[in-house]
């Protein structure tokens, strides 16, 4: 089994100590860094690419749930928290697992084994599907769209509209499904109804970003993380 590169984010030093001790007991886990706040973790994730993040939910400034909305495309996530009421929301973000504190080692081991299985399947899928475009079924035909040409994507209930350089494509799908197909280093969710291509952001002001003369709202839950990504 390949070694899994990890980080841990938690504002409680004791929780980080426990995760560090547990990680040392698992031969295929390499805990490379720990953070006591989400802001520092996000800055680290701009340049480094750990495969797994142990993420607390209740933290100051940027909460774990908000950070997860941004990084869920970039890395696998295991939530660690003392609050059971966030379980449903965490699974809506496709988290690998949800660990309630205090976390027994057996439960930690179960979670990292799930992560290892998931990441192995992801590597197989990505190695066979590396490309810079996607085909989108719209009406009676499949339309090819280059990732670089996409400005932003807007979701409305069971439909999404892809706004690209030379076309606008309406597709029967959800943002959540579509975002799994997009390159994780360029596309980011900024609102419950919008995904944007960071390469096409022209300006940012207030709770709004501008792409191709379109003003796109930034949701409250995404605001701090978007500011960090844009280095504002």
Short mmCIF file of C-alpha atoms in Angstrom, two decimals:
data_model
loop_
_atom_site.label_atom_id
_atom_site.label_comp_id
_atom_site.label_asym_id
_atom_site.label_seq_id
_atom_site.Cartn_x
_atom_site.Cartn_y
_atom_site.Cartn_z
CA UNK A 1 0.00 0.00 0.00
CA UNK A 2 1.33 3.44 -0.95
CA UNK A 3 2.02 5.98 1.78
CA UNK A 4 -0.74 8.58 2.17
CA UNK A 5 0.48 12.15 2.73
CA UNK A 6 -1.71 13.91 5.32
CA UNK A 7 -2.18 17.09 7.29
CA UNK A 8 -4.36 17.79 10.34
CA UNK A 9 -6.26 20.99 11.12
CA UNK A 10 -7.66 21.55 14.62
CA UNK A 11 -7.63 24.49 17.03
CA UNK A 12 -7.16 22.11 19.97
CA UNK A 13 -3.47 21.17 20.48
CA UNK A 14 -4.45 18.02 22.39
CA UNK A 15 -6.52 16.78 19.44
CA UNK A 16 -3.54 17.33 17.12
CA UNK A 17 -1.29 15.43 19.52
CA UNK A 18 -3.66 12.44 19.51
CA UNK A 19 -3.90 12.40 15.71
CA UNK A 20 -0.10 12.61 15.49
CA UNK A 21 0.29 9.66 17.87
CA UNK A 22 -2.27 7.60 15.99
CA UNK A 23 -0.68 8.40 12.62
CA UNK A 24 2.69 7.13 13.84
CA UNK A 25 1.09 3.75 14.53
CA UNK A 26 -0.17 3.35 10.95
CA UNK A 27 2.62 2.44 8.50
CA UNK A 28 0.88 3.82 5.42
CA UNK A 29 0.10 7.24 6.95
CA UNK A 30 2.58 10.14 6.82
CA UNK A 31 1.36 13.16 8.81
CA UNK A 32 3.42 15.93 7.25
CA UNK A 33 2.11 19.00 9.04
CA UNK A 34 -0.46 20.15 11.62
CA UNK A 35 -2.29 23.48 11.80
CA UNK A 36 -4.24 25.18 14.58
CA UNK A 37 -6.32 27.29 12.17
CA UNK A 38 -7.87 26.88 8.74
CA UNK A 39 -6.28 30.03 7.30
CA UNK A 40 -2.74 28.67 7.61
CA UNK A 41 -3.87 25.30 6.31
CA UNK A 42 -5.43 26.88 3.23
CA UNK A 43 -2.24 28.81 2.47
CA UNK A 44 -0.30 25.55 2.71
CA UNK A 45 -2.74 23.86 0.35
CA UNK A 46 -2.08 26.47 -2.32
CA UNK A 47 1.37 24.99 -2.90
CA UNK A 48 1.31 21.52 -1.35
CA UNK A 49 -0.93 18.59 -2.26
CA UNK A 50 -1.57 16.23 0.64
CA UNK A 51 -3.90 13.39 -0.22
CA UNK A 52 -5.84 13.44 3.06
CA UNK A 53 -6.87 16.10 5.58
CA UNK A 54 -8.03 15.45 9.14
CA UNK A 55 -10.29 18.45 9.68
CA UNK A 56 -11.98 19.82 12.79
CA UNK A 57 -15.33 21.52 12.21
CA UNK A 58 -15.66 24.16 14.94
CA UNK A 59 -12.74 26.56 14.52
CA UNK A 60 -12.35 30.37 14.66
CA UNK A 61 -12.22 32.50 11.50
CA UNK A 62 -12.81 29.86 8.80
CA UNK A 63 -14.82 26.88 10.04
CA UNK A 64 -13.90 23.38 8.95
CA UNK A 65 -17.12 22.96 6.97
CA UNK A 66 -16.35 26.13 4.99
CA UNK A 67 -12.78 25.05 4.31
CA UNK A 68 -14.03 21.64 3.20
CA UNK A 69 -16.28 23.23 0.57
CA UNK A 70 -13.17 24.62 -1.10
CA UNK A 71 -10.69 21.79 -0.70
CA UNK A 72 -13.02 18.82 -1.24
CA UNK A 73 -11.95 18.67 -4.90
CA UNK A 74 -8.27 18.76 -3.98
CA UNK A 75 -8.02 16.16 -1.23
CA UNK A 76 -9.89 13.52 0.72
CA UNK A 77 -11.32 14.69 4.05
CA UNK A 78 -11.93 13.01 7.40
CA UNK A 79 -13.80 15.24 9.83
CA UNK A 80 -12.86 15.13 13.51
CA UNK A 81 -15.25 16.89 15.86
CA UNK A 82 -16.99 16.78 19.21
CA UNK A 83 -20.33 17.73 17.65
CA UNK A 84 -22.52 15.01 16.15
CA UNK A 85 -25.02 17.45 14.61
CA UNK A 86 -22.68 18.15 11.68
CA UNK A 87 -22.66 14.56 10.43
CA UNK A 88 -25.30 15.00 7.71
CA UNK A 89 -23.65 18.14 6.33
CA UNK A 90 -20.22 16.51 6.34
CA UNK A 91 -21.40 13.60 4.21
CA UNK A 92 -23.03 16.03 1.77
CA UNK A 93 -19.45 17.24 1.18
CA UNK A 94 -18.38 13.67 0.33
CA UNK A 95 -16.18 13.32 3.40
CA UNK A 96 -14.50 9.93 3.78
CA UNK A 97 -15.55 9.65 7.40
CA UNK A 98 -16.78 11.55 10.45
CA UNK A 99 -14.94 10.89 13.72
CA UNK A 100 -16.46 11.94 17.03
CA UNK A 101 -14.05 13.02 19.76
CA UNK A 102 -12.63 11.45 21.78
CA UNK A 103 -11.59 9.20 18.88
CA UNK A 104 -10.56 5.62 19.76
CA UNK A 105 -7.59 4.30 17.79
CA UNK A 106 -9.70 1.49 16.31
CA UNK A 107 -12.10 4.05 14.86
CA UNK A 108 -9.21 6.12 13.50
CA UNK A 109 -7.76 3.02 11.84
CA UNK A 110 -11.10 2.20 10.25
CA UNK A 111 -11.32 5.71 8.80
CA UNK A 112 -7.81 5.76 7.31
CA UNK A 113 -8.36 2.35 5.74
CA UNK A 114 -11.49 3.73 4.07
CA UNK A 115 -9.40 6.67 2.86
CA UNK A 116 -6.71 4.36 1.48
CA UNK A 117 -9.29 2.38 -0.48
CA UNK A 118 -10.91 5.55 -1.82
CA UNK A 119 -7.60 7.12 -2.87
CA UNK A 120 -6.47 3.96 -4.63
CA UNK A 121 -9.66 3.97 -6.70
CA UNK A 122 -9.21 7.68 -7.43
CA UNK A 123 -5.69 7.09 -8.76
CA UNK A 124 -6.90 4.35 -11.07
CA UNK A 125 -9.69 6.57 -12.38
CA UNK A 126 -7.57 9.69 -12.85
CA UNK A 127 -4.72 7.85 -14.58
CA UNK A 128 -7.12 6.54 -17.19
CA UNK A 129 -9.07 9.79 -17.66
CA UNK A 130 -6.50 12.60 -17.80
CA UNK A 131 -7.66 15.18 -20.31
CA UNK A 132 -8.25 18.91 -20.64
CA UNK A 133 -11.87 18.85 -21.76
CA UNK A 134 -15.21 17.23 -21.07
CA UNK A 135 -18.17 16.21 -23.17
CA UNK A 136 -21.50 17.56 -21.96
CA UNK A 137 -24.77 16.07 -23.11
CA UNK A 138 -27.13 18.87 -24.06
CA UNK A 139 -30.37 17.99 -25.78
CA UNK A 140 -29.69 15.37 -28.43
CA UNK A 141 -25.94 15.88 -28.75
CA UNK A 142 -22.74 15.76 -26.71
CA UNK A 143 -20.83 19.05 -26.74
CA UNK A 144 -17.06 19.20 -26.22
CA UNK A 145 -15.91 22.00 -23.90
CA UNK A 146 -12.27 22.75 -23.06
CA UNK A 147 -11.71 23.41 -19.36
CA UNK A 148 -9.69 26.55 -20.12
CA UNK A 149 -12.65 27.99 -22.05
CA UNK A 150 -15.10 27.75 -19.16
CA UNK A 151 -15.76 31.07 -17.40
CA UNK A 152 -18.21 29.88 -14.75
CA UNK A 153 -21.02 27.42 -14.14
CA UNK A 154 -24.40 28.30 -12.69
CA UNK A 155 -26.69 25.78 -11.03
CA UNK A 156 -30.46 25.98 -10.72
CA UNK A 157 -32.14 22.99 -9.08
CA UNK A 158 -31.57 20.00 -11.39
CA UNK A 159 -29.96 22.02 -14.22
CA UNK A 160 -26.56 23.63 -14.73
CA UNK A 161 -25.53 26.20 -17.32
CA UNK A 162 -21.91 26.22 -18.47
CA UNK A 163 -20.75 29.65 -19.66
CA UNK A 164 -17.72 29.25 -21.94
CA UNK A 165 -15.86 31.40 -24.47
CA UNK A 166 -17.84 30.47 -27.55
CA UNK A 167 -20.93 28.81 -26.15
CA UNK A 168 -23.46 28.50 -23.36
CA UNK A 169 -24.58 24.95 -22.63
CA UNK A 170 -27.58 23.90 -20.54
CA UNK A 171 -27.29 20.46 -18.99
CA UNK A 172 -29.57 18.32 -16.86
CA UNK A 173 -27.26 17.79 -13.88
CA UNK A 174 -26.24 19.21 -10.50
CA UNK A 175 -23.27 21.36 -9.58
CA UNK A 176 -22.14 18.71 -7.14
CA UNK A 177 -21.92 16.07 -9.87
CA UNK A 178 -20.28 18.35 -12.40
CA UNK A 179 -17.62 19.68 -10.04
CA UNK A 180 -16.20 16.17 -9.71
CA UNK A 181 -15.20 16.34 -13.38
CA UNK A 182 -13.40 19.69 -13.20
CA UNK A 183 -9.67 20.29 -12.58
CA UNK A 184 -9.26 20.87 -8.87
CA UNK A 185 -6.56 23.52 -9.19
CA UNK A 186 -8.59 25.98 -11.31
CA UNK A 187 -12.26 25.63 -10.42
CA UNK A 188 -13.75 26.59 -7.07
CA UNK A 189 -17.23 26.79 -5.56
CA UNK A 190 -17.94 30.39 -4.49
CA UNK A 191 -21.67 30.11 -3.87
CA UNK A 192 -24.24 27.34 -3.57
CA UNK A 193 -25.22 28.19 -7.16
CA UNK A 194 -21.85 29.01 -8.76
CA UNK A 195 -18.52 27.41 -9.65
CA UNK A 196 -15.92 29.71 -11.20
CA UNK A 197 -12.68 29.32 -13.11
CA UNK A 198 -10.13 31.28 -11.07
CA UNK A 199 -8.10 31.97 -14.21
CA UNK A 200 -10.91 34.17 -15.55
CA UNK A 201 -11.59 36.29 -12.45
CA UNK A 202 -11.15 39.95 -13.46
CA UNK A 203 -12.08 41.71 -10.23
CA UNK A 204 -13.38 41.25 -6.70
CA UNK A 205 -15.35 43.78 -4.66
CA UNK A 206 -17.52 43.34 -1.60
CA UNK A 207 -19.28 40.00 -1.82
CA UNK A 208 -18.91 39.86 -5.59
CA UNK A 209 -16.40 38.67 -8.15
CA UNK A 210 -16.41 39.64 -11.81
CA UNK A 211 -15.84 37.27 -14.71
CA UNK A 212 -16.34 38.30 -18.33
CA UNK A 213 -18.49 41.31 -17.26
CA UNK A 214 -20.71 39.02 -15.16
CA UNK A 215 -21.00 39.85 -11.46
CA UNK A 216 -21.15 36.64 -9.43
CA UNK A 217 -22.15 36.63 -5.75
CA UNK A 218 -19.85 35.08 -3.17
CA UNK A 219 -21.78 33.21 -0.50
CA UNK A 220 -21.17 34.06 3.15
CA UNK A 221 -19.83 30.58 3.85
CA UNK A 222 -17.27 30.91 1.04
CA UNK A 223 -16.19 34.54 1.50
CA UNK A 224 -13.05 34.16 3.62
CA UNK A 225 -11.81 31.18 1.66
CA UNK A 226 -12.34 32.92 -1.69
CA UNK A 227 -10.39 35.94 -0.43
CA UNK A 228 -7.56 33.63 0.51
CA UNK A 229 -7.56 31.88 -2.86
CA UNK A 230 -7.50 35.18 -4.72
CA UNK A 231 -4.79 36.44 -2.33
CA UNK A 232 -6.78 39.59 -1.56
#
